[in-house]
Amino acid sequence: MPESEKTHIFITGATGYIGGSVLSALLSHPKAKSFRITVLTRSPDKVASFNSVGVIAVVGSNQDLEKLTELARNSDVVIACADSDDLQAAKAILLGLKQRYDKTDEVPILIHTSGTGVLIDDAAGNYVTDKIYSDLDIPMIESLPKTQPHREVDIEVVAADQKGYVRTYIILPSTIYGIANTPMVKLGIQNPYSKQIPALITAGIDRKQGGVVGKGLNLWPNIHINDTATLYTTIFDAATKGPAEAGHGREGFYFGANGEHRVGRISEIIAQLLHEMKLGKSPEPTVFTEEELRKYFGGPYMGSNSRVRAERAKLIGWNPVHSVDSLWASLKPETDAIAEMQNI
């Protein structure tokens, strides 16, 4: 197929946990031969590895705003998997997509990564909220203040869709778990680990005792990394078929979740595992101090509630296969891997 007839896709964050998994899923997509995929990488050393699987790699980062604009301008679809709070990067990408629209009169697509962290409260682990957000309830989502994490960028992305020069789809993964095992990981160019659970494990190892935020009563949704990748490809498939196939803009919020857990239960299991490995003094977690919360997590984030019903993507065919049981099963291999990484 001539290059001019291919779907030009630009991915940011392709060396990350989410981005690398999405890239791997696109490379194994039934229509992969019709894709021309470009990624951004900070490391010149990774360019050859990307090239080896037919991916064009450009050296740069989210801070290279002109480069982001140029790469977006040359793309039919942008999948942004880097920093979900980087407003300047989002604006640079949107500028490039507007320039593309102005030149071609065709509406490009932006699939932007946000997160259910936009819903967090200040529970500090001490209570469960009854407030549950559905991604079909647009007024409820729009009631979120601009001060919430990710929200300012989400608002900018939706506004661009309303102006008509781009179709936007915002994916909001929840607690993603599981060690990624993709071709990108095997090539040594993708981070295989998530953030939240490894942070709890790392904190427990460092303080020589598993920890919990407050009473550990707060609830979060969860999603396996493989189901996260299929969420992106499901939305990509619908978006590229046409504007009527899936909600976009105001109606383009897609929660990524297939289960819910008490965060304190994760802390309890990690504390028990660390104790069995002789890396924790007690099988019962102890409460993180405020200083420890700042040190290990940048604040009380891990004690918040974030509750969702992920319904919109299922209406267009997303079929997650991992339940919360997979989350519990993932904790031992994750703990073993983090301990091994720290040469313990």
Tab-separated table of C-alpha atoms in Angstrom:
chain	number	residue	atom	x	y	z
A	1	MET	CA	0.000	0.000	0.000
A	2	PRO	CA	1.375	3.441	-0.875
A	3	GLU	CA	2.377	5.540	2.129
A	4	SER	CA	-0.116	8.238	1.130
A	5	GLU	CA	-3.014	5.776	1.493
A	6	LYS	CA	-2.006	4.533	4.939
A	7	THR	CA	-3.527	5.744	8.199
A	8	HIS	CA	-0.868	7.932	9.786
A	9	ILE	CA	-0.811	7.391	13.562
A	10	PHE	CA	1.284	9.356	16.039
A	11	ILE	CA	1.714	7.995	19.587
A	12	THR	CA	3.180	9.843	22.552
A	13	GLY	CA	4.378	7.904	25.584
A	14	ALA	CA	5.171	4.824	23.508
A	15	THR	CA	7.941	3.688	25.876
A	16	GLY	CA	5.560	3.865	28.840
A	17	TYR	CA	3.386	1.236	30.459
A	18	ILE	CA	0.190	2.261	28.653
A	19	GLY	CA	1.672	3.611	25.426
A	20	GLY	CA	3.876	0.603	24.796
A	21	SER	CA	0.932	-1.738	25.314
A	22	VAL	CA	-1.227	0.300	22.928
A	23	LEU	CA	1.546	0.341	20.324
A	24	SER	CA	1.954	-3.430	20.616
A	25	ALA	CA	-1.789	-3.913	20.159
A	26	LEU	CA	-1.771	-1.748	17.022
A	27	LEU	CA	1.184	-3.668	15.589
A	28	SER	CA	-0.828	-6.897	15.910
A	29	HIS	CA	-4.039	-5.267	14.629
A	30	PRO	CA	-5.666	-6.986	11.609
A	31	LYS	CA	-5.136	-3.766	9.639
A	32	ALA	CA	-1.587	-3.174	10.872
A	33	LYS	CA	-0.147	-3.176	7.352
A	34	SER	CA	-2.296	-0.156	6.533
A	35	PHE	CA	-0.840	1.864	9.437
A	36	ARG	CA	2.123	4.212	9.366
A	37	ILE	CA	3.047	4.614	13.033
A	38	THR	CA	5.310	7.344	14.399
A	39	VAL	CA	6.352	7.572	18.056
A	40	LEU	CA	8.251	10.026	20.193
A	41	THR	CA	11.096	8.754	22.378
A	42	ARG	CA	13.537	10.566	24.642
A	43	SER	CA	16.205	7.939	24.026
A	44	PRO	CA	18.187	7.853	20.752
A	45	ASP	CA	19.214	4.313	21.748
A	46	LYS	CA	15.647	3.076	21.242
A	47	VAL	CA	15.231	4.343	17.680
A	48	ALA	CA	16.721	1.239	16.043
A	49	SER	CA	14.510	-1.077	18.115
A	50	PHE	CA	11.382	0.807	17.081
A	51	ASN	CA	12.546	0.767	13.459
A	52	SER	CA	13.033	-3.017	13.665
A	53	VAL	CA	9.269	-3.486	14.017
A	54	GLY	CA	8.382	-0.944	11.347
A	55	VAL	CA	7.766	2.025	13.632
A	56	ILE	CA	9.181	5.473	12.870
A	57	ALA	CA	10.820	6.883	15.991
A	58	VAL	CA	11.499	10.593	16.475
A	59	VAL	CA	13.769	11.687	19.316
A	60	GLY	CA	12.025	14.188	21.546
A	61	SER	CA	9.656	14.656	24.477
A	62	ASN	CA	6.467	16.426	25.515
A	63	GLN	CA	8.575	19.526	26.112
A	64	ASP	CA	9.389	19.791	22.386
A	65	LEU	CA	6.210	21.667	21.555
A	66	GLU	CA	7.058	22.545	17.958
A	67	LYS	CA	7.904	18.916	17.272
A	68	LEU	CA	4.595	17.796	18.810
A	69	THR	CA	2.729	20.246	16.590
A	70	GLU	CA	4.548	19.099	13.467
A	71	LEU	CA	4.017	15.399	14.143
A	72	ALA	CA	0.341	15.948	14.942
A	73	ARG	CA	-0.074	18.013	11.764
A	74	ASN	CA	1.173	15.033	9.742
A	75	SER	CA	-1.166	12.505	11.400
A	76	ASP	CA	-4.677	11.224	10.831
A	77	VAL	CA	-4.835	9.914	14.408
A	78	VAL	CA	-2.927	11.019	17.499
A	79	ILE	CA	-2.926	8.751	20.552
A	80	ALA	CA	-1.602	10.694	23.534
A	81	CYS	CA	-0.332	8.364	26.253
A	82	ALA	CA	2.201	10.630	27.935
A	83	ASP	CA	1.626	13.029	30.858
A	84	SER	CA	-2.138	13.524	31.166
A	85	ASP	CA	-1.660	16.798	33.059
A	86	ASP	CA	0.614	18.481	30.500
A	87	LEU	CA	-1.622	21.274	29.200
A	88	GLN	CA	1.049	22.822	26.973
A	89	ALA	CA	1.712	19.493	25.246
A	90	ALA	CA	-2.019	18.983	24.691
A	91	LYS	CA	-2.314	22.482	23.201
A	92	ALA	CA	0.661	21.819	20.906
A	93	ILE	CA	-0.931	18.600	19.626
A	94	LEU	CA	-4.296	20.299	19.113
A	95	LEU	CA	-2.604	23.122	17.200
A	96	GLY	CA	-1.055	20.601	14.832
A	97	LEU	CA	-4.388	18.849	14.327
A	98	LYS	CA	-6.084	22.183	13.582
A	99	GLN	CA	-3.401	22.974	11.026
A	100	ARG	CA	-4.045	19.599	9.422
A	101	TYR	CA	-7.777	20.295	9.276
A	102	ASP	CA	-7.210	23.767	7.809
A	103	LYS	CA	-4.997	22.278	5.096
A	104	THR	CA	-6.959	19.131	4.197
A	105	ASP	CA	-10.539	19.953	5.291
A	106	GLU	CA	-10.593	16.476	6.850
A	107	VAL	CA	-11.228	16.045	10.582
A	108	PRO	CA	-8.381	14.196	12.339
A	109	ILE	CA	-8.776	12.151	15.533
A	110	LEU	CA	-7.271	12.602	18.992
A	111	ILE	CA	-7.437	9.775	21.533
A	112	HIS	CA	-6.285	11.364	24.762
A	113	THR	CA	-5.315	9.618	27.997
A	114	SER	CA	-6.742	11.023	31.212
A	115	GLY	CA	-7.572	8.911	34.279
A	116	THR	CA	-10.166	8.254	36.969
A	117	GLY	CA	-7.914	10.277	39.270
A	118	VAL	CA	-10.051	13.173	38.022
A	119	LEU	CA	-12.715	11.910	40.442
A	120	ILE	CA	-10.660	11.771	43.643
A	121	ASP	CA	-11.874	13.096	46.992
A	122	ASP	CA	-10.127	13.810	50.296
A	123	ALA	CA	-11.184	10.641	52.137
A	124	ALA	CA	-7.598	9.969	53.324
A	125	GLY	CA	-8.506	6.280	53.501
A	126	ASN	CA	-11.053	6.838	56.234
A	127	TYR	CA	-14.379	6.346	54.465
A	128	VAL	CA	-16.139	5.071	51.345
A	129	THR	CA	-18.042	7.488	49.145
A	130	ASP	CA	-21.445	6.619	47.712
A	131	LYS	CA	-20.783	8.820	44.685
A	132	ILE	CA	-20.329	6.715	41.552
A	133	TYR	CA	-19.702	8.302	38.140
A	134	SER	CA	-21.020	6.802	34.911
A	135	ASP	CA	-19.288	7.707	31.668
A	136	LEU	CA	-22.763	8.001	30.145
A	137	ASP	CA	-23.707	10.752	32.608
A	138	ILE	CA	-22.175	13.799	30.912
A	139	PRO	CA	-23.592	16.455	33.282
A	140	MET	CA	-22.083	14.583	36.229
A	141	ILE	CA	-18.658	14.570	34.573
A	142	GLU	CA	-19.023	18.228	33.595
A	143	SER	CA	-19.745	19.104	37.228
A	144	LEU	CA	-16.143	18.276	38.125
A	145	PRO	CA	-14.187	21.417	39.019
A	146	LYS	CA	-11.234	22.508	36.914
A	147	THR	CA	-9.003	22.027	39.967
A	148	GLN	CA	-9.333	18.225	39.861
A	149	PRO	CA	-6.331	16.275	38.476
A	150	HIS	CA	-6.399	15.944	34.658
A	151	ARG	CA	-9.540	18.082	34.414
A	152	GLU	CA	-7.988	21.209	32.899
A	153	VAL	CA	-6.534	19.224	30.007
A	154	ASP	CA	-9.763	17.247	29.526
A	155	ILE	CA	-11.703	20.524	29.201
A	156	GLU	CA	-9.249	21.793	26.565
A	157	VAL	CA	-9.587	18.572	24.561
A	158	VAL	CA	-13.400	18.646	24.618
A	159	ALA	CA	-13.420	22.330	23.597
A	160	ALA	CA	-11.323	21.490	20.534
A	161	ASP	CA	-13.889	18.889	19.454
A	162	GLN	CA	-16.679	21.437	19.867
A	163	LYS	CA	-14.843	23.768	17.490
A	164	GLY	CA	-15.124	21.087	14.829
A	165	TYR	CA	-11.527	20.725	13.681
A	166	VAL	CA	-10.846	17.446	15.523
A	167	ARG	CA	-12.793	14.520	16.934
A	168	THR	CA	-11.679	13.765	20.470
A	169	TYR	CA	-11.989	10.660	22.611
A	170	ILE	CA	-10.803	10.716	26.215
A	171	ILE	CA	-9.862	7.426	27.874
A	172	LEU	CA	-9.763	7.399	31.673
A	173	PRO	CA	-8.017	4.273	32.949
A	174	SER	CA	-8.334	3.467	36.646
A	175	THR	CA	-5.836	1.468	38.733
A	176	ILE	CA	-4.020	-0.461	36.009
A	177	TYR	CA	-2.368	-3.662	37.181
A	178	GLY	CA	-0.360	-6.575	35.831
A	179	ILE	CA	3.190	-6.706	34.499
A	180	ALA	CA	3.116	-5.879	30.795
A	181	ASN	CA	4.431	-8.684	28.598
A	182	THR	CA	4.444	-7.179	25.119
A	183	PRO	CA	6.780	-7.206	22.128
A	184	MET	CA	7.879	-3.710	23.204
A	185	VAL	CA	8.872	-5.017	26.659
A	186	LYS	CA	10.773	-7.889	25.048
A	187	LEU	CA	12.644	-5.369	22.887
A	188	GLY	CA	13.606	-3.499	26.041
A	189	ILE	CA	11.880	-0.271	25.043
A	190	GLN	CA	8.746	-0.313	27.238
A	191	ASN	CA	8.331	0.140	30.975
A	192	PRO	CA	6.427	-3.002	32.066
A	193	TYR	CA	5.197	-1.654	35.418
A	194	SER	CA	2.248	0.441	36.505
A	195	LYS	CA	2.427	3.220	39.141
A	196	GLN	CA	0.016	2.827	42.041
A	197	ILE	CA	0.603	-0.758	43.170
A	198	PRO	CA	4.390	-0.707	42.577
A	199	ALA	CA	4.495	2.531	44.608
A	200	LEU	CA	2.845	0.774	47.553
A	201	ILE	CA	5.279	-2.126	47.253
A	202	THR	CA	8.322	0.136	46.950
A	203	ALA	CA	7.200	2.166	49.954
A	204	GLY	CA	6.753	-0.997	52.016
A	205	ILE	CA	10.225	-2.235	51.124
A	206	ASP	CA	11.802	1.131	51.898
A	207	ARG	CA	10.127	1.527	55.288
A	208	LYS	CA	10.613	-2.209	56.019
A	209	GLN	CA	6.903	-2.569	56.645
A	210	GLY	CA	3.818	-2.650	54.458
A	211	GLY	CA	1.760	0.505	54.829
A	212	VAL	CA	-1.838	1.664	54.541
A	213	VAL	CA	-3.404	5.104	54.080
A	214	GLY	CA	-5.661	5.883	57.048
A	215	LYS	CA	-8.169	3.102	57.708
A	216	GLY	CA	-7.775	1.740	54.170
A	217	LEU	CA	-11.513	1.959	53.507
A	218	ASN	CA	-11.442	3.920	50.240
A	219	LEU	CA	-12.448	2.278	46.957
A	220	TRP	CA	-10.937	2.433	43.470
A	221	PRO	CA	-11.806	0.770	40.165
A	222	ASN	CA	-9.249	-1.398	38.408
A	223	ILE	CA	-8.327	-2.651	34.945
A	224	HIS	CA	-5.750	-5.152	33.690
A	225	ILE	CA	-3.091	-3.776	31.353
A	226	ASN	CA	-4.218	-6.111	28.531
A	227	ASP	CA	-7.814	-4.931	28.855
A	228	THR	CA	-6.491	-1.371	28.808
A	229	ALA	CA	-4.853	-2.012	25.435
A	230	THR	CA	-8.045	-3.478	23.962
A	231	LEU	CA	-9.975	-0.463	25.284
A	232	TYR	CA	-7.765	1.789	23.153
A	233	THR	CA	-8.031	-0.384	20.047
A	234	THR	CA	-11.815	-0.677	20.425
A	235	ILE	CA	-12.138	3.111	20.511
A	236	PHE	CA	-9.577	3.494	17.712
A	237	ASP	CA	-11.562	1.093	15.503
A	238	ALA	CA	-14.841	2.908	16.141
A	239	ALA	CA	-13.325	6.366	15.714
A	240	THR	CA	-11.664	5.522	12.407
A	241	LYS	CA	-14.894	4.062	11.011
A	242	GLY	CA	-16.619	7.415	11.294
A	243	PRO	CA	-18.047	10.058	13.630
A	244	ALA	CA	-21.321	8.207	14.190
A	245	GLU	CA	-19.697	5.018	15.487
A	246	ALA	CA	-18.789	6.250	18.992
A	247	GLY	CA	-19.423	9.274	21.180
A	248	HIS	CA	-16.782	12.004	20.953
A	249	GLY	CA	-16.206	15.430	22.449
A	250	ARG	CA	-18.657	15.973	25.332
A	251	GLU	CA	-19.865	12.407	24.849
A	252	GLY	CA	-16.368	11.052	24.381
A	253	PHE	CA	-15.397	10.075	27.927
A	254	TYR	CA	-14.547	6.367	28.329
A	255	PHE	CA	-13.773	4.977	31.784
A	256	GLY	CA	-11.374	2.044	31.865
A	257	ALA	CA	-12.494	-0.302	34.624
A	258	ASN	CA	-13.700	-3.853	35.136
A	259	GLY	CA	-13.844	-4.249	38.895
A	260	GLU	CA	-13.528	-2.345	42.134
A	261	HIS	CA	-11.293	-2.873	45.163
A	262	ARG	CA	-10.727	-1.565	48.637
A	263	VAL	CA	-7.279	0.012	48.489
A	264	GLY	CA	-6.587	-1.098	52.059
A	265	ARG	CA	-6.968	-4.730	50.969
A	266	ILE	CA	-4.053	-4.265	48.571
A	267	SER	CA	-2.034	-2.816	51.468
A	268	GLU	CA	-2.923	-5.827	53.642
A	269	ILE	CA	-1.834	-8.354	51.013
A	270	ILE	CA	1.405	-6.480	50.267
A	271	ALA	CA	2.232	-6.283	53.991
A	272	GLN	CA	1.687	-10.023	54.331
A	273	LEU	CA	3.825	-10.778	51.268
A	274	LEU	CA	6.661	-8.537	52.467
A	275	HIS	CA	6.537	-10.180	55.883
A	276	GLU	CA	6.784	-13.636	54.283
A	277	MET	CA	9.783	-12.387	52.286
A	278	LYS	CA	11.343	-11.070	55.529
A	279	LEU	CA	11.099	-7.542	54.125
A	280	GLY	CA	8.435	-6.385	56.580
A	281	LYS	CA	8.331	-6.516	60.361
A	282	SER	CA	4.656	-7.412	60.621
A	283	PRO	CA	2.048	-9.052	58.356
A	284	GLU	CA	-0.329	-6.214	59.311
A	285	PRO	CA	0.166	-2.875	57.516
A	286	THR	CA	0.904	0.209	59.582
A	287	VAL	CA	-0.508	3.645	58.803
A	288	PHE	CA	1.614	5.905	56.610
A	289	THR	CA	2.502	9.193	58.275
A	290	GLU	CA	1.777	12.463	56.435
A	291	GLU	CA	5.494	12.778	55.771
A	292	GLU	CA	5.572	9.288	54.253
A	293	LEU	CA	2.543	10.061	52.075
A	294	ARG	CA	4.396	13.039	50.639
A	295	LYS	CA	7.623	11.070	50.271
A	296	TYR	CA	6.203	7.995	48.573
A	297	PHE	CA	3.092	9.244	46.766
A	298	GLY	CA	3.392	13.019	46.578
A	299	GLY	CA	0.466	13.458	48.971
A	300	PRO	CA	-2.688	11.677	50.219
A	301	TYR	CA	-3.745	10.572	46.693
A	302	MET	CA	-3.684	6.858	47.607
A	303	GLY	CA	-6.331	7.433	50.280
A	304	SER	CA	-8.916	8.881	47.896
A	305	ASN	CA	-12.083	7.326	46.510
A	306	SER	CA	-12.650	7.012	42.764
A	307	ARG	CA	-15.758	5.057	41.799
A	308	VAL	CA	-17.050	4.516	38.267
A	309	ARG	CA	-19.321	2.573	35.992
A	310	ALA	CA	-17.471	1.964	32.726
A	311	GLU	CA	-20.384	1.626	30.313
A	312	ARG	CA	-19.694	3.664	27.189
A	313	ALA	CA	-16.939	1.502	25.662
A	314	LYS	CA	-18.950	-1.683	26.180
A	315	LEU	CA	-21.664	-0.196	23.966
A	316	ILE	CA	-19.190	-0.189	21.058
A	317	GLY	CA	-17.841	-3.686	21.674
A	318	TRP	CA	-15.171	-3.474	24.366
A	319	ASN	CA	-15.110	-6.805	26.188
A	320	PRO	CA	-12.681	-6.830	29.148
A	321	VAL	CA	-11.788	-10.331	30.316
A	322	HIS	CA	-9.979	-9.713	33.630
A	323	SER	CA	-12.008	-9.309	36.830
A	324	VAL	CA	-10.859	-8.143	40.265
A	325	ASP	CA	-9.697	-11.717	40.954
A	326	SER	CA	-6.913	-11.062	38.451
A	327	LEU	CA	-5.882	-8.039	40.517
A	328	TRP	CA	-5.449	-10.125	43.667
A	329	ALA	CA	-3.523	-12.758	41.698
A	330	SER	CA	-1.180	-10.086	40.299
A	331	LEU	CA	0.102	-8.856	43.659
A	332	LYS	CA	2.596	-11.640	44.433
A	333	PRO	CA	4.403	-11.603	41.052
A	334	GLU	CA	4.402	-7.803	41.188
A	335	THR	CA	5.892	-7.795	44.707
A	336	ASP	CA	8.487	-10.407	43.715
A	337	ALA	CA	9.470	-8.381	40.641
A	338	ILE	CA	9.805	-5.066	42.520
A	339	ALA	CA	11.904	-6.713	45.241
A	340	GLU	CA	14.135	-8.311	42.598
A	341	MET	CA	14.575	-4.967	40.831
A	342	GLN	CA	15.852	-3.530	44.091
A	343	ASN	CA	18.349	-6.418	44.412
A	344	ILE	CA	16.749	-7.705	47.586
